[in-house]
GROMACS .gro file of C-alpha atoms in nm:
model
  190
    1THR     CA    1  -5.337  17.033  20.519
    2LEU     CA    2  -5.393  16.692  20.360
    3THR     CA    3  -5.130  16.420  20.375
    4ALA     CA    4  -5.217  16.100  20.190
    5GLY     CA    5  -5.109  15.832  19.946
    6ALA     CA    6  -5.247  15.865  19.594
    7THR     CA    7  -5.506  16.146  19.588
    8THR     CA    8  -5.789  16.197  19.341
    9LEU     CA    9  -5.961  16.537  19.317
   10THR     CA   10  -6.100  16.486  18.965
   11ASN     CA   11  -6.405  16.712  18.909
   12ALA     CA   12  -6.381  16.828  19.272
   13THR     CA   13  -6.423  17.180  19.406
   14VAL     CA   14  -6.189  17.279  19.690
   15THR     CA   15  -6.237  17.617  19.859
   16SER     CA   16  -6.018  17.745  20.141
   17GLY     CA   17  -6.036  18.070  20.336
   18GLY     CA   18  -5.664  18.042  20.417
   19ASN     CA   19  -5.364  17.837  20.311
   20THR     CA   20  -5.402  17.494  20.149
   21THR     CA   21  -5.132  17.226  20.158
   22LEU     CA   22  -5.139  16.882  19.992
   23ASN     CA   23  -4.868  16.621  20.049
   24THR     CA   24  -4.938  16.313  19.843
   25ALA     CA   25  -4.806  16.037  19.624
   26GLU     CA   26  -4.965  16.065  19.278
   27LEU     CA   27  -5.214  16.353  19.245
   28GLN     CA   28  -5.505  16.336  18.998
   29ALA     CA   29  -5.693  16.668  18.975
   30ASN     CA   30  -5.841  16.673  18.625
   31GLN     CA   31  -6.116  16.935  18.585
   32ALA     CA   32  -6.086  17.032  18.952
   33ARG     CA   33  -6.159  17.387  19.074
   34ILE     CA   34  -5.935  17.497  19.361
   35ASN     CA   35  -5.972  17.839  19.525
   36ALA     CA   36  -5.747  17.937  19.816
   37LEU     CA   37  -5.756  18.286  19.964
   38GLY     CA   38  -5.404  18.228  20.096
   39ASN     CA   39  -5.122  18.016  19.960
   40PHE     CA   40  -5.165  17.684  19.779
   41SER     CA   41  -4.898  17.414  19.790
   42ALA     CA   42  -4.903  17.060  19.648
   43THR     CA   43  -4.610  16.821  19.681
   44SER     CA   44  -4.624  16.485  19.503
   45SER     CA   45  -4.376  16.200  19.533
   46ALA     CA   46  -4.494  16.090  19.186
   47ALA     CA   47  -4.675  16.276  18.904
   48VAL     CA   48  -4.936  16.551  18.909
   49THR     CA   49  -5.205  16.515  18.643
   50ALA     CA   50  -5.434  16.817  18.648
   51GLN     CA   51  -5.572  16.868  18.298
   52GLN     CA   52  -5.832  17.148  18.280
   53LEU     CA   53  -5.756  17.245  18.641
   54ALA     CA   54  -5.876  17.590  18.751
   55LEU     CA   55  -5.652  17.698  19.039
   56ALA     CA   56  -5.675  18.046  19.191
   57ALA     CA   57  -5.469  18.144  19.495
   58GLY     CA   58  -5.463  18.483  19.666
   59GLY     CA   59  -5.098  18.433  19.762
   60SER     CA   60  -4.856  18.186  19.614
   61ALA     CA   61  -4.921  17.866  19.419
   62ALA     CA   62  -4.650  17.600  19.434
   63ILE     CA   63  -4.663  17.253  19.280
   64THR     CA   64  -4.370  17.012  19.314
   65ALA     CA   65  -4.361  16.662  19.166
   66THR     CA   66  -4.077  16.412  19.143
   67GLN     CA   67  -4.218  16.311  18.803
   68GLY     CA   68  -4.408  16.529  18.553
   69ILE     CA   69  -4.674  16.796  18.597
   70ASP     CA   70  -4.958  16.805  18.342
   71LEU     CA   71  -5.164  17.128  18.353
   72SER     CA   72  -5.279  17.109  17.991
   73ARG     CA   73  -5.587  17.319  17.907
   74GLY     CA   74  -5.594  17.437  18.268
   75SER     CA   75  -5.542  17.767  18.443
   76VAL     CA   76  -5.328  17.868  18.741
   77SER     CA   77  -5.351  18.223  18.875
   78ALA     CA   78  -5.173  18.352  19.187
   79GLN     CA   79  -4.948  18.634  19.305
   80THR     CA   80  -4.646  18.407  19.263
   81ILE     CA   81  -4.624  18.066  19.096
   82ALA     CA   82  -4.349  17.807  19.143
   83LEU     CA   83  -4.373  17.480  18.949
   84SER     CA   84  -4.101  17.218  18.986
   85ALA     CA   85  -4.121  16.888  18.798
   86GLY     CA   86  -3.873  16.602  18.792
   87GLY     CA   87  -4.016  16.523  18.449
   88VAL     CA   88  -4.188  16.726  18.179
   89LEU     CA   89  -4.405  17.029  18.264
   90ASN     CA   90  -4.700  17.029  18.021
   91ASN     CA   91  -4.900  17.353  17.982
   92THR     CA   92  -5.047  17.275  17.637
   93GLY     CA   93  -5.338  17.513  17.582
   94GLY     CA   94  -5.313  17.626  17.945
   95ASN     CA   95  -5.270  17.959  18.121
   96LEU     CA   96  -5.023  18.037  18.397
   97HIS     CA   97  -5.052  18.392  18.536
   98ALA     CA   98  -4.849  18.541  18.822
   99GLY     CA   99  -4.979  18.880  18.935
  100ALA     CA  100  -4.698  19.004  19.164
  101THR     CA  101  -4.521  19.313  19.030
  102THR     CA  102  -4.172  19.260  19.175
  103GLY     CA  103  -3.911  18.985  19.167
  104ASP     CA  104  -3.943  18.656  18.983
  105ALA     CA  105  -4.318  18.611  19.022
  106LEU     CA  106  -4.321  18.297  18.807
  107THR     CA  107  -4.060  18.020  18.836
  108LEU     CA  108  -4.070  17.702  18.629
  109GLN     CA  109  -3.819  17.421  18.671
  110SER     CA  110  -3.851  17.089  18.489
  111GLN     CA  111  -3.686  16.832  18.265
  112GLY     CA  112  -3.869  16.971  17.962
  113LEU     CA  113  -4.145  17.222  17.894
  114VAL     CA  114  -4.441  17.200  17.655
  115ASN     CA  115  -4.636  17.527  17.618
  116ASP     CA  116  -4.793  17.467  17.276
  117GLN     CA  117  -5.088  17.708  17.238
  118GLY     CA  118  -5.044  17.797  17.604
  119THR     CA  119  -4.974  18.122  17.787
  120ILE     CA  120  -4.713  18.173  18.057
  121ALA     CA  121  -4.738  18.529  18.192
  122SER     CA  122  -4.585  18.722  18.477
  123ASN     CA  123  -4.651  19.082  18.574
  124ALA     CA  124  -4.291  19.087  18.702
  125GLY     CA  125  -3.993  18.862  18.633
  126LEU     CA  126  -4.004  18.510  18.494
  127SER     CA  127  -3.753  18.226  18.542
  128MET     CA  128  -3.770  17.907  18.333
  129GLN     CA  129  -3.532  17.609  18.340
  130ALA     CA  130  -3.597  17.304  18.123
  131ASN     CA  131  -3.263  17.149  18.229
  132THR     CA  132  -3.185  16.848  18.005
  133GLY     CA  133  -3.528  16.844  17.839
  134SER     CA  134  -3.651  17.028  17.532
  135VAL     CA  135  -3.883  17.329  17.511
  136SER     CA  136  -4.181  17.339  17.277
  137ASN     CA  137  -4.375  17.666  17.246
  138ALA     CA  138  -4.562  17.621  16.914
  139ALA     CA  139  -4.823  17.900  16.896
  140GLY     CA  140  -4.763  17.963  17.267
  141ARG     CA  141  -4.689  18.286  17.452
  142VAL     CA  142  -4.435  18.363  17.721
  143LEU     CA  143  -4.475  18.710  17.872
  144ALA     CA  144  -4.287  18.895  18.146
  145LEU     CA  145  -4.475  19.223  18.139
  146GLY     CA  146  -4.327  19.407  18.437
  147ALA     CA  147  -3.968  19.340  18.335
  148GLY     CA  148  -4.035  19.482  17.987
  149PHE     CA  149  -4.198  19.794  18.128
  150ALA     CA  150  -3.907  19.856  18.364
  151ARG     CA  151  -3.657  19.811  18.080
  152HIS     CA  152  -3.836  20.012  17.807
  153GLY     CA  153  -4.060  20.253  18.001
  154ARG     CA  154  -4.361  20.210  17.768
  155SER     CA  155  -4.689  20.166  17.952
  156ALA     CA  156  -4.920  20.079  17.657
  157PRO     CA  157  -4.794  19.719  17.613
  158LEU     CA  158  -4.806  19.671  17.991
  159ALA     CA  159  -5.166  19.799  18.011
  160LEU     CA  160  -5.278  19.588  17.715
  161GLY     CA  161  -5.109  19.277  17.855
  162ALA     CA  162  -5.258  19.340  18.199
  163LEU     CA  163  -5.606  19.369  18.044
  164GLY     CA  164  -5.562  19.034  17.870
  165LEU     CA  165  -5.441  18.872  18.191
  166CYS     CA  166  -5.735  19.020  18.385
  167LEU     CA  167  -5.978  18.868  18.135
  168MET     CA  168  -5.810  18.528  18.171
  169ALA     CA  169  -5.813  18.556  18.551
  170GLY     CA  170  -6.185  18.647  18.531
  171ALA     CA  171  -6.242  18.320  18.349
  172LEU     CA  172  -6.137  18.143  18.671
  173ALA     CA  173  -6.420  18.311  18.863
  174VAL     CA  174  -6.701  18.192  18.639
  175GLY     CA  175  -6.822  17.836  18.594
  176HIS     CA  176  -6.728  17.618  18.300
  177GLY     CA  177  -6.917  17.718  17.989
  178LEU     CA  178  -6.959  17.997  17.738
  179SER     CA  179  -6.858  18.281  17.976
  180GLU     CA  180  -6.534  18.104  18.065
  181ALA     CA  181  -6.455  18.043  17.697
  182ILE     CA  182  -6.527  18.405  17.597
  183LEU     CA  183  -6.311  18.550  17.877
  184THR     CA  184  -6.024  18.310  17.809
  185ILE     CA  185  -6.028  18.360  17.434
  186GLY     CA  186  -6.060  18.737  17.476
  187GLY     CA  187  -5.768  18.747  17.718
  188VAL     CA  188  -5.544  18.537  17.495
  189SER     CA  189  -5.642  18.732  17.182
  190ILE     CA  190  -5.535  19.065  17.327
   0.00000   0.00000   0.00000
């Protein structure tokens, strides 16, 4: 657990064998790599700026900010994901993947959502609220794979979607570079 004023984790690597909790004012985590075997939670009394963040949590990943959350060109992968922004949630070119297979595995609440060229994917249910803000999803993807399988009973789209998500999750495990780009592009292309 870290409790602090403004926190900068830009280009940092944070690895935790258990749960990780951050309570901070403004959080800067551009190009950071965060791996938590347990749950990850960040609460900001201001904005969270985490462009090109690579966050992988074995349990849940929760980010709450009284202002906006910027995860553009980044990646968040966990069993469940809950993002709550008092301002705009920006996932431009980013990937959000929740792997749990029951319930609302991915919950987004904000005052606007930008997912242009991004992917928001849940193996189970998905809940999104943009409240008074607008939603932009130009060339973006929003997928709730488990809910579709339960409703339609067809396993081929579920298997294909799961393969794509596995490739994108694999991109989190490799360092920045060609391997990460190939896995991400392959996962999104499927």
